[in-house]
Coordinates of N, CA and C in Angstrom, one line a residue:
E14 N 107.6 1.9 114.4 CA 107.4 2.4 115.7 C 107.4 3.9 115.8
V15 N 106.4 4.5 116.4 CA 106.4 5.9 116.5 C 107.2 6.4 117.7
R16 N 108.0 7.4 117.4 CA 108.9 7.9 118.5 C 108.9 9.4 118.3
V17 N 108.9 10.2 119.4 CA 109.1 11.6 119.4 C 110.1 11.9 120.4
V18 N 111.3 12.3 120.0 CA 112.4 12.5 120.9 C 112.9 14.0 120.9
Q19 N 112.9 14.5 122.1 CA 113.2 15.9 122.3 C 114.6 16.1 122.9
S20 N 115.2 17.2 122.6 CA 116.5 17.6 123.1 C 116.6 19.1 123.1
G21 N 117.6 19.6 123.8 CA 118.0 21.0 123.8 C 117.6 21.8 125.0
G22 N 116.9 21.2 126.0 CA 116.6 22.0 127.2 C 117.8 22.2 128.0
G23 N 117.6 23.1 129.0 CA 118.7 23.3 129.9 C 118.5 24.6 130.7
L24 N 119.6 25.1 131.3 CA 119.6 26.3 132.1 C 120.2 27.4 131.3
V25 N 119.5 28.6 131.3 CA 120.0 29.7 130.6 C 119.7 31.0 131.4
Q26 N 120.5 32.0 131.3 CA 120.3 33.2 132.0 C 119.2 34.1 131.3
P27 N 118.5 35.0 132.0 CA 117.6 35.9 131.3 C 118.3 36.6 130.2
G28 N 117.6 36.7 129.0 CA 118.2 37.3 127.9 C 118.9 36.4 126.9
G29 N 119.1 35.2 127.4 CA 119.8 34.2 126.6 C 118.9 33.5 125.6
S30 N 119.5 32.5 125.0 CA 118.8 31.7 123.9 C 119.0 30.2 124.1
L31 N 118.0 29.5 123.6 CA 118.1 28.0 123.5 C 117.4 27.6 122.3
R32 N 117.8 26.5 121.7 CA 117.0 25.9 120.6 C 116.6 24.4 121.0
L33 N 115.3 24.2 121.0 CA 114.8 22.9 121.2 C 114.6 22.1 119.9
S34 N 114.9 20.8 120.0 CA 114.7 19.9 118.8 C 113.7 18.9 119.2
C35 N 113.0 18.4 118.1 CA 111.9 17.4 118.3 C 111.9 16.5 117.1
A36 N 112.6 15.4 117.2 CA 112.8 14.5 116.1 C 111.7 13.4 116.1
A37 N 111.1 13.1 115.0 CA 110.0 12.1 115.0 C 110.4 10.9 114.0
S38 N 110.0 9.7 114.4 CA 110.1 8.6 113.5 C 108.7 7.9 113.5
G39 N 108.4 7.3 112.4 CA 107.1 6.6 112.3 C 106.0 7.4 111.7
F40 N 106.2 8.7 111.6 CA 105.2 9.6 110.9 C 106.0 10.8 110.4
D41 N 105.3 11.4 109.4 CA 105.9 12.6 108.8 C 105.2 13.9 109.5
W42 N 106.1 14.7 110.1 CA 105.5 15.9 110.7 C 104.6 16.7 109.8
S43 N 104.9 16.8 108.5 CA 104.2 17.7 107.6 C 102.8 17.2 107.3
A44 N 102.4 16.0 107.7 CA 101.1 15.5 107.5 C 100.1 15.9 108.7
F45 N 100.7 16.6 109.7 CA 100.0 16.9 110.9 C 100.2 18.4 111.3
P46 N 99.3 18.9 112.2 CA 99.7 20.1 112.9 C 101.0 19.9 113.7
M47 N 101.9 20.9 113.7 CA 103.1 20.8 114.4 C 103.1 21.8 115.6
T48 N 103.0 21.3 116.8 CA 102.7 22.2 117.9 C 103.7 22.1 119.0
W49 N 104.0 23.2 119.6 CA 104.7 23.3 120.9 C 103.8 23.9 122.0
V50 N 103.9 23.2 123.1 CA 103.1 23.6 124.3 C 104.1 23.6 125.5
R51 N 103.9 24.5 126.4 CA 104.7 24.5 127.6 C 103.9 24.4 128.9
Q52 N 104.5 24.0 130.0 CA 103.8 23.9 131.2 C 104.8 24.4 132.3
A53 N 104.4 25.5 133.0 CA 105.2 25.9 134.1 C 104.9 25.1 135.3
P54 N 105.8 25.0 136.3 CA 105.5 24.3 137.5 C 104.2 24.7 138.2
G55 N 103.4 23.8 138.5 CA 102.1 24.1 139.2 C 101.0 24.7 138.3
K56 N 101.3 24.9 137.0 CA 100.3 25.5 136.2 C 99.9 24.6 135.0
G57 N 98.8 24.9 134.4 CA 98.3 24.2 133.3 C 99.1 24.4 132.0
P58 N 98.9 23.6 131.0 CA 99.6 23.8 129.7 C 99.2 25.0 129.0
E59 N 100.2 25.6 128.4 CA 100.0 26.9 127.6 C 100.5 26.6 126.2
W60 N 99.6 26.8 125.2 CA 99.9 26.7 123.8 C 100.9 27.7 123.4
I61 N 102.0 27.3 122.7 CA 103.0 28.3 122.3 C 103.0 28.5 120.8
S62 N 102.9 27.5 120.0 CA 103.0 27.7 118.5 C 102.5 26.5 117.8
T63 N 102.0 26.7 116.6 CA 101.6 25.6 115.7 C 102.0 26.0 114.3
I64 N 102.6 25.1 113.6 CA 102.8 25.1 112.2 C 101.7 24.3 111.6
N65 N 100.9 24.8 110.6 CA 99.8 24.1 110.1 C 100.2 22.9 109.2
I66 N 99.3 22.1 108.9 CA 99.5 20.9 108.0 C 100.1 21.4 106.7
G67 N 101.3 20.8 106.4 CA 102.0 21.1 105.2 C 103.0 22.3 105.4
G68 N 102.9 23.0 106.5 CA 103.9 24.0 106.8 C 103.6 25.4 106.2
G69 N 102.4 25.6 105.7 CA 102.1 26.9 105.0 C 102.0 28.1 105.9
S70 N 101.7 27.9 107.1 CA 101.6 29.1 108.0 C 101.9 28.7 109.4
T71 N 102.3 29.6 110.2 CA 102.7 29.4 111.6 C 102.0 30.4 112.5
S72 N 101.5 30.0 113.7 CA 100.9 30.8 114.6 C 101.7 30.8 115.9
Y73 N 101.6 31.9 116.7 CA 102.4 32.0 117.9 C 101.5 32.6 119.0
A74 N 101.7 32.2 120.3 CA 101.1 32.9 121.4 C 101.6 34.3 121.6
D75 N 100.8 35.2 122.0 CA 101.2 36.5 122.2 C 102.4 36.6 123.2
S76 N 102.4 35.7 124.2 CA 103.4 35.8 125.3 C 104.8 35.6 124.7
I77 N 105.0 35.0 123.6 CA 106.3 34.7 123.1 C 106.5 35.2 121.7
K78 N 105.5 35.9 121.1 CA 105.6 36.4 119.7 C 106.8 37.4 119.6
G79 N 107.6 37.2 118.6 CA 108.7 38.0 118.4 C 110.0 37.6 119.0
R80 N 109.9 36.6 119.9 CA 111.0 36.0 120.6 C 111.3 34.6 120.2
F81 N 110.3 33.8 119.9 CA 110.4 32.4 119.6 C 110.1 32.2 118.1
T82 N 110.8 31.2 117.5 CA 110.5 30.9 116.1 C 110.4 29.4 115.9
S83 N 109.3 28.9 115.4 CA 109.1 27.5 115.1 C 109.5 27.2 113.6
S84 N 110.1 26.0 113.4 CA 110.5 25.7 112.1 C 110.5 24.1 112.0
R85 N 110.7 23.7 110.7 CA 110.7 22.2 110.5 C 111.8 22.0 109.4
D86 N 112.6 21.0 109.7 CA 113.6 20.5 108.7 C 113.0 19.2 108.1
G87 N 112.5 19.2 106.9 CA 111.8 18.1 106.3 C 112.7 16.9 106.1
A88 N 114.0 17.2 105.7 CA 114.9 16.1 105.5 C 115.2 15.3 106.7
K89 N 115.3 16.0 107.9 CA 115.5 15.3 109.2 C 114.2 14.9 109.9
N90 N 113.1 15.4 109.4 CA 111.8 15.2 110.0 C 111.9 15.6 111.5
T91 N 112.4 16.8 111.7 CA 112.6 17.4 113.0 C 112.1 18.8 113.1
L92 N 111.4 19.1 114.2 CA 110.9 20.4 114.5 C 112.0 21.1 115.4
Y93 N 112.0 22.4 115.3 CA 112.9 23.2 116.1 C 112.1 24.4 116.7
L94 N 112.4 24.7 117.9 CA 111.9 25.9 118.5 C 113.1 26.8 119.0
Q95 N 113.3 27.8 118.2 CA 114.4 28.8 118.6 C 113.9 29.8 119.6
M96 N 114.4 29.9 120.8 CA 114.0 30.7 121.8 C 115.0 31.8 122.1
D97 N 114.7 33.0 121.9 CA 115.6 34.1 122.1 C 115.0 35.1 123.1
S98 N 115.9 35.9 123.7 CA 115.4 36.9 124.7 C 114.6 36.3 125.8
L99 N 115.1 35.2 126.3 CA 114.4 34.4 127.3 C 114.2 35.2 128.6
K100 N 113.0 34.9 129.2 CA 112.6 35.6 130.5 C 112.4 34.5 131.5
P101 N 112.5 34.8 132.8 CA 112.2 33.8 133.8 C 110.9 33.2 133.7
E102 N 109.9 33.9 133.2 CA 108.5 33.4 133.1 C 108.4 32.4 132.0
D103 N 109.5 32.2 131.1 CA 109.5 31.2 130.1 C 109.9 29.8 130.7
T104 N 110.2 29.8 132.0 CA 110.6 28.5 132.6 C 109.5 27.5 132.6
G105 N 109.8 26.3 132.2 CA 108.8 25.2 132.2 C 109.2 24.1 131.4
V106 N 108.4 23.1 131.3 CA 108.6 21.9 130.4 C 107.9 22.1 129.1
Y107 N 108.7 22.0 128.0 CA 108.2 22.2 126.7 C 108.0 20.9 126.0
Y108 N 106.8 20.8 125.4 CA 106.4 19.6 124.7 C 106.2 19.9 123.2
C109 N 106.5 18.9 122.3 CA 106.2 19.0 120.9 C 105.3 17.8 120.5
G110 N 104.3 18.1 119.6 CA 103.4 17.0 119.2 C 102.7 17.3 117.9
N111 N 102.0 16.3 117.5 CA 101.4 16.4 116.1 C 99.8 16.6 116.2
T112 N 99.4 17.2 117.2 CA 98.0 17.7 117.3 C 98.1 19.2 117.7
R113 N 96.9 19.8 117.8 CA 96.9 21.3 118.2 C 97.0 21.5 119.7
M114 N 96.9 20.5 120.5 CA 97.0 20.6 121.9 C 97.2 19.3 122.6
L115 N 97.7 19.2 123.7 CA 97.9 18.0 124.5 C 96.5 17.3 124.6
G116 N 96.5 16.0 124.6 CA 95.3 15.2 124.8 C 95.2 14.1 123.7
G117 N 95.8 14.2 122.6 CA 95.8 13.2 121.6 C 97.0 13.2 120.7
G118 N 97.1 12.3 119.8 CA 98.2 12.3 118.9 C 99.5 11.8 119.6
Y119 N 100.6 12.2 119.1 CA 101.9 11.8 119.6 C 102.7 13.0 120.0
W120 N 103.2 12.8 121.2 CA 104.0 13.9 121.9 C 105.3 13.5 122.5
G121 N 106.3 14.3 122.5 CA 107.5 14.1 123.2 C 107.3 14.1 124.7
K122 N 108.3 13.6 125.4 CA 108.3 13.6 126.8 C 108.6 14.9 127.5
G123 N 108.9 15.9 126.8 CA 109.2 17.2 127.3 C 110.7 17.5 127.5
A124 N 111.0 18.8 127.4 CA 112.3 19.3 127.7 C 112.2 20.4 128.7
L125 N 112.9 20.3 129.8 CA 112.9 21.3 130.8 C 113.8 22.5 130.4
V126 N 113.2 23.7 130.5 CA 113.9 24.9 130.2 C 113.8 25.8 131.5
T127 N 114.9 26.1 132.0 CA 115.0 27.0 133.2 C 115.7 28.2 132.9
V128 N 115.0 29.4 133.1 CA 115.6 30.7 132.9 C 115.8 31.4 134.2
S129 N 117.1 31.5 134.6 CA 117.4 32.0 135.9 C 118.8 32.5 135.9
S130 N 119.0 33.6 136.7 CA 120.4 34.1 136.9 C 121.1 33.4 138.1

């Protein structure tokens, strides 16, 4: 059975940090693009980051480059998104999945990140 389970969301003050986790069962992350997408309230989805198939390279959106880091723990078959220097505009629901964008593949149900004082 394929499952994608997310954790790590929450409320954080501007300038703070959070780490999101995305654990998969039923498939190996390394066989697919490994993608994070976020969606702010009332807005469309915004691509954040993708680790390419096999993990050889990682791309980031300009809006978060230098502040967020994507990674994979192969032993745990888990993706991580380390978010530092968070800003209020980072607020939204963060999704992880095994395609390059929402619309296909398998995706988690989202983790809500709220950046507010």
